[in-house]
PDB file of C-alpha atoms in Angstrom:
ATOM      1  CA  MET A   1      46.507 -46.217 -17.249  1.00  0.00           C
ATOM      2  CA  THR A   2      46.861 -47.913 -13.895  1.00  0.00           C
ATOM      3  CA  LYS A   3      43.982 -48.744 -11.789  1.00  0.00           C
ATOM      4  CA  ALA A   4      44.678 -48.630  -8.123  1.00  0.00           C
ATOM      5  CA  LEU A   5      42.473 -48.922  -5.132  1.00  0.00           C
ATOM      6  CA  ASN A   6      43.220 -46.669  -2.259  1.00  0.00           C
ATOM      7  CA  LYS A   7      42.307 -47.947   1.099  1.00  0.00           C
ATOM      8  CA  ARG A   8      40.068 -45.453   2.795  1.00  0.00           C
ATOM      9  CA  GLU A   9      40.495 -44.961   6.433  1.00  0.00           C
ATOM     10  CA  ARG A  10      37.235 -45.482   8.276  1.00  0.00           C
ATOM     11  CA  LEU A  11      36.143 -42.706  10.660  1.00  0.00           C
ATOM     12  CA  PRO A  12      35.344 -43.709  14.219  1.00  0.00           C
ATOM     13  CA  GLU A  13      31.601 -44.280  14.740  1.00  0.00           C
ATOM     14  CA  SER A  14      31.276 -41.279  17.049  1.00  0.00           C
ATOM     15  CA  ALA A  15      32.517 -38.894  14.298  1.00  0.00           C
ATOM     16  CA  ASP A  16      29.971 -40.337  11.879  1.00  0.00           C
ATOM     17  CA  MET A  17      27.197 -39.880  14.383  1.00  0.00           C
ATOM     18  CA  PHE A  18      28.068 -36.185  14.895  1.00  0.00           C
ATOM     19  CA  ASP A  19      28.136 -35.623  11.153  1.00  0.00           C
ATOM     20  CA  ARG A  20      24.650 -37.097  10.899  1.00  0.00           C
ATOM     21  CA  LEU A  21      23.422 -34.918  13.804  1.00  0.00           C
ATOM     22  CA  ASP A  22      24.885 -31.817  12.161  1.00  0.00           C
ATOM     23  CA  GLN A  23      23.163 -32.689   8.872  1.00  0.00           C
ATOM     24  CA  TRP A  24      19.839 -33.392  10.622  1.00  0.00           C
ATOM     25  CA  PHE A  25      19.987 -30.150  12.573  1.00  0.00           C
ATOM     26  CA  GLY A  26      20.849 -28.193   9.414  1.00  0.00           C
ATOM     27  CA  ASN A  27      17.908 -29.723   7.571  1.00  0.00           C
ATOM     28  CA  TRP A  28      15.592 -29.023  10.516  1.00  0.00           C
ATOM     29  CA  THR A  29      16.499 -25.357  10.786  1.00  0.00           C
ATOM     30  CA  ALA A  30      15.915 -24.882   7.055  1.00  0.00           C
ATOM     31  CA  ALA A  31      12.523 -26.618   7.088  1.00  0.00           C
ATOM     32  CA  PRO A  32       9.540 -24.324   6.282  1.00  0.00           C
ATOM     33  CA  TRP A  33       7.457 -25.813   9.116  1.00  0.00           C
ATOM     34  CA  ARG A  34       9.842 -24.912  11.903  1.00  0.00           C
ATOM     35  CA  ARG A  35       8.845 -22.251  14.394  1.00  0.00           C
ATOM     36  CA  THR A  36       9.940 -18.708  13.766  1.00  0.00           C
ATOM     37  CA  TRP A  37      12.639 -16.987  15.845  1.00  0.00           C
ATOM     38  CA  ASP A  38      10.246 -14.663  17.636  1.00  0.00           C
ATOM     39  CA  THR A  39       7.966 -17.339  19.125  1.00  0.00           C
ATOM     40  CA  SER A  40       8.998 -19.841  21.708  1.00  0.00           C
ATOM     41  CA  TRP A  41       7.435 -23.286  21.801  1.00  0.00           C
ATOM     42  CA  HIS A  42       4.828 -22.397  24.410  1.00  0.00           C
ATOM     43  CA  ASP A  43       3.821 -19.141  22.608  1.00  0.00           C
ATOM     44  CA  VAL A  44       2.675 -20.822  19.392  1.00  0.00           C
ATOM     45  CA  GLU A  45      -0.815 -21.519  20.702  1.00  0.00           C
ATOM     46  CA  ARG A  46      -1.183 -17.809  21.526  1.00  0.00           C
ATOM     47  CA  LEU A  47      -0.395 -16.786  17.947  1.00  0.00           C
ATOM     48  CA  LEU A  48      -3.596 -15.778  16.158  1.00  0.00           C
ATOM     49  CA  ARG A  49      -4.382 -17.616  12.974  1.00  0.00           C
ATOM     50  CA  VAL A  50      -4.936 -15.246  10.125  1.00  0.00           C
ATOM     51  CA  GLU A  51      -5.403 -15.159   6.421  1.00  0.00           C
ATOM     52  CA  GLU A  52      -4.412 -12.234   4.197  1.00  0.00           C
ATOM     53  CA  PHE A  53      -5.447 -11.567   0.625  1.00  0.00           C
ATOM     54  CA  GLN A  54      -6.016  -8.676  -1.831  1.00  0.00           C
ATOM     55  CA  GLU A  55      -9.562  -7.881  -2.949  1.00  0.00           C
ATOM     56  CA  ASP A  56     -10.316  -5.014  -5.314  1.00  0.00           C
ATOM     57  CA  GLY A  57      -7.372  -2.866  -4.181  1.00  0.00           C
ATOM     58  CA  THR A  58      -7.945  -3.650  -0.510  1.00  0.00           C
ATOM     59  CA  LEU A  59      -5.807  -5.763   1.779  1.00  0.00           C
ATOM     60  CA  VAL A  60      -8.073  -8.047   3.760  1.00  0.00           C
ATOM     61  CA  VAL A  61      -6.949  -9.688   6.995  1.00  0.00           C
ATOM     62  CA  ARG A  62      -9.141 -12.204   8.756  1.00  0.00           C
ATOM     63  CA  ALA A  63      -8.314 -13.400  12.236  1.00  0.00           C
ATOM     64  CA  ASP A  64      -9.894 -16.439  13.906  1.00  0.00           C
ATOM     65  CA  LEU A  65     -11.260 -15.197  17.283  1.00  0.00           C
ATOM     66  CA  PRO A  66     -14.243 -17.392  18.283  1.00  0.00           C
ATOM     67  CA  GLY A  67     -15.852 -16.811  21.644  1.00  0.00           C
ATOM     68  CA  ILE A  68     -14.339 -13.344  22.155  1.00  0.00           C
ATOM     69  CA  ASP A  69     -16.287 -10.175  22.774  1.00  0.00           C
ATOM     70  CA  PRO A  70     -14.761  -7.704  20.316  1.00  0.00           C
ATOM     71  CA  ASP A  71     -15.908  -4.692  22.334  1.00  0.00           C
ATOM     72  CA  LYS A  72     -14.137  -5.763  25.556  1.00  0.00           C
ATOM     73  CA  ASP A  73     -11.509  -8.316  24.611  1.00  0.00           C
ATOM     74  CA  VAL A  74      -9.928  -7.101  21.338  1.00  0.00           C
ATOM     75  CA  GLU A  75      -7.561  -4.228  20.740  1.00  0.00           C
ATOM     76  CA  LEU A  76      -6.638  -3.302  17.197  1.00  0.00           C
ATOM     77  CA  THR A  77      -3.819  -0.734  16.660  1.00  0.00           C
ATOM     78  CA  VAL A  78      -1.514   0.480  13.900  1.00  0.00           C
ATOM     79  CA  ALA A  79       1.975   1.673  14.758  1.00  0.00           C
ATOM     80  CA  ASN A  80       5.257   1.914  12.858  1.00  0.00           C
ATOM     81  CA  GLY A  81       3.805   0.343   9.739  1.00  0.00           C
ATOM     82  CA  MET A  82       2.452  -2.713  11.638  1.00  0.00           C
ATOM     83  CA  LEU A  83      -1.117  -3.816  12.372  1.00  0.00           C
ATOM     84  CA  HIS A  84      -1.315  -5.176  15.922  1.00  0.00           C
ATOM     85  CA  ILE A  85      -4.158  -7.488  16.976  1.00  0.00           C
ATOM     86  CA  ASP A  86      -4.346  -8.241  20.692  1.00  0.00           C
ATOM     87  CA  ALA A  87      -7.112 -10.349  22.163  1.00  0.00           C
ATOM     88  CA  GLU A  88      -7.904 -11.989  25.488  1.00  0.00           C
ATOM     89  CA  ARG A  89     -10.287 -14.890  26.033  1.00  0.00           C
ATOM     90  CA  HIS A  90     -12.110 -15.692  29.286  1.00  0.00           C
ATOM     91  CA  GLU A  91     -14.460 -18.638  29.066  1.00  0.00           C
ATOM     92  CA  GLU A  92     -15.905 -20.523  31.967  1.00  0.00           C
ATOM     93  CA  GLU A  93     -18.240 -23.459  31.702  1.00  0.00           C
ATOM     94  CA  LYS A  94     -19.765 -25.146  34.719  1.00  0.00           C
ATOM     95  CA  THR A  95     -22.013 -28.174  34.644  1.00  0.00           C
ATOM     96  CA  GLU A  96     -23.659 -29.396  37.802  1.00  0.00           C
ATOM     97  CA  LYS A  97     -25.469 -32.696  37.635  1.00  0.00           C
ATOM     98  CA  ARG A  98     -26.497 -35.188  40.177  1.00  0.00           C
ATOM     99  CA  GLY A  99     -23.369 -36.657  41.679  1.00  0.00           C
ATOM    100  CA  TYR A 100     -20.751 -34.455  40.042  1.00  0.00           C
ATOM    101  CA  VAL A 101     -19.681 -30.956  39.124  1.00  0.00           C
ATOM    102  CA  ARG A 102     -17.664 -30.241  35.992  1.00  0.00           C
ATOM    103  CA  GLN A 103     -16.008 -26.918  35.509  1.00  0.00           C
ATOM    104  CA  GLU A 104     -13.861 -25.912  32.522  1.00  0.00           C
ATOM    105  CA  LEU A 105     -11.900 -22.732  32.253  1.00  0.00           C
ATOM    106  CA  ARG A 106     -10.347 -21.496  28.994  1.00  0.00           C
ATOM    107  CA  TYR A 107      -8.403 -18.257  28.979  1.00  0.00           C
ATOM    108  CA  GLY A 108      -5.397 -16.751  27.340  1.00  0.00           C
ATOM    109  CA  GLU A 109      -3.920 -13.820  25.449  1.00  0.00           C
ATOM    110  CA  TYR A 110      -3.484 -13.882  21.689  1.00  0.00           C
ATOM    111  CA  HIS A 111      -1.293 -11.567  19.642  1.00  0.00           C
ATOM    112  CA  ARG A 112      -0.419 -11.012  16.007  1.00  0.00           C
ATOM    113  CA  SER A 113       1.502  -8.228  14.264  1.00  0.00           C
ATOM    114  CA  LEU A 114       1.375  -7.862  10.495  1.00  0.00           C
ATOM    115  CA  PRO A 115       3.215  -5.490   8.226  1.00  0.00           C
ATOM    116  CA  MET A 116       1.038  -2.955   6.444  1.00  0.00           C
ATOM    117  CA  PRO A 117       1.614  -1.457   2.980  1.00  0.00           C
ATOM    118  CA  ASP A 118       3.502   1.795   2.743  1.00  0.00           C
ATOM    119  CA  GLY A 119       1.442   4.970   2.594  1.00  0.00           C
ATOM    120  CA  ILE A 120      -1.718   3.728   4.400  1.00  0.00           C
ATOM    121  CA  SER A 121      -3.706   6.017   6.587  1.00  0.00           C
ATOM    122  CA  PRO A 122      -4.918   4.438   9.847  1.00  0.00           C
ATOM    123  CA  SER A 123      -8.183   6.405   9.507  1.00  0.00           C
ATOM    124  CA  ASP A 124      -9.007   4.488   6.321  1.00  0.00           C
ATOM    125  CA  ILE A 125      -8.765   1.067   8.054  1.00  0.00           C
ATOM    126  CA  SER A 126     -12.036  -0.600   8.961  1.00  0.00           C
ATOM    127  CA  ALA A 127     -12.762  -3.702  11.072  1.00  0.00           C
ATOM    128  CA  GLN A 128     -15.803  -5.807  11.776  1.00  0.00           C
ATOM    129  CA  TYR A 129     -16.422  -8.936  13.825  1.00  0.00           C
ATOM    130  CA  HIS A 130     -18.930 -11.593  12.746  1.00  0.00           C
ATOM    131  CA  ASP A 131     -19.337 -15.314  13.662  1.00  0.00           C
ATOM    132  CA  GLY A 132     -15.922 -15.498  15.428  1.00  0.00           C
ATOM    133  CA  ILE A 133     -13.965 -13.835  12.614  1.00  0.00           C
ATOM    134  CA  LEU A 134     -12.388 -10.404  12.882  1.00  0.00           C
ATOM    135  CA  GLU A 135     -12.069  -8.882   9.423  1.00  0.00           C
ATOM    136  CA  VAL A 136      -9.793  -5.906   8.907  1.00  0.00           C
ATOM    137  CA  ARG A 137      -9.854  -4.020   5.598  1.00  0.00           C
ATOM    138  CA  VAL A 138      -6.948  -1.808   4.548  1.00  0.00           C
ATOM    139  CA  PRO A 139      -7.299   0.188   1.333  1.00  0.00           C
ATOM    140  CA  THR A 140      -3.914  -0.074  -0.404  1.00  0.00           C
ATOM    141  CA  PRO A 141      -2.673   3.089  -1.979  1.00  0.00           C
ATOM    142  CA  ALA A 142      -1.900   3.007  -5.688  1.00  0.00           C
ATOM    143  CA  THR A 143       1.706   2.402  -6.549  1.00  0.00           C
ATOM    144  CA  PRO A 144       3.027   5.382  -8.510  1.00  0.00           C
ATOM    145  CA  GLU A 145       4.283   4.572 -11.977  1.00  0.00           C
ATOM    146  CA  PRO A 146       8.075   4.747 -12.297  1.00  0.00           C
ATOM    147  CA  LYS A 147       9.198   7.939 -13.920  1.00  0.00           C
ATOM    148  CA  GLN A 148      12.219   7.875 -16.222  1.00  0.00           C
ATOM    149  CA  ILE A 149      14.717  10.577 -15.412  1.00  0.00           C
ATOM    150  CA  PRO A 150      16.723  11.967 -18.350  1.00  0.00           C
ATOM    151  CA  ILE A 151      20.468  11.933 -18.094  1.00  0.00           C
ATOM    152  CA  LYS A 152      22.152  15.196 -19.032  1.00  0.00           C
ATOM    153  CA  HIS A 153      25.351  15.267 -21.098  1.00  0.00           C
TER     154      HIS A 153
END
């Protein structure tokens, strides 16, 4: 058995740099924390924060909407198997003291669309707003048991 060393040709530095960039970009796009395709960088702040969980056969969705009047500023709809939450915030704070005036305006639109389970009836969905939290309850229909079909010979 002969041992031989082969001289490896070194790549130019620029090629190595591009390989590292390709690898970094590939890792970044696979990262779970990256933004999703349907939101641009500036839209992320307008995305409603929600939590979803199952409770006694009911899907519960809670959306963080502090400082919003649910009667005037929130629209909740169901269409094409999706629950759509649209909200708009208008806040104005003005402080006048001796020697200065401070005025702060906070406004914006917030949107979130969430898939609903198959077979739901929009008339069964209920929603309530309390302490800045919108809670939507969706009774989930029972999943039918699979039925075995006999094969004829």
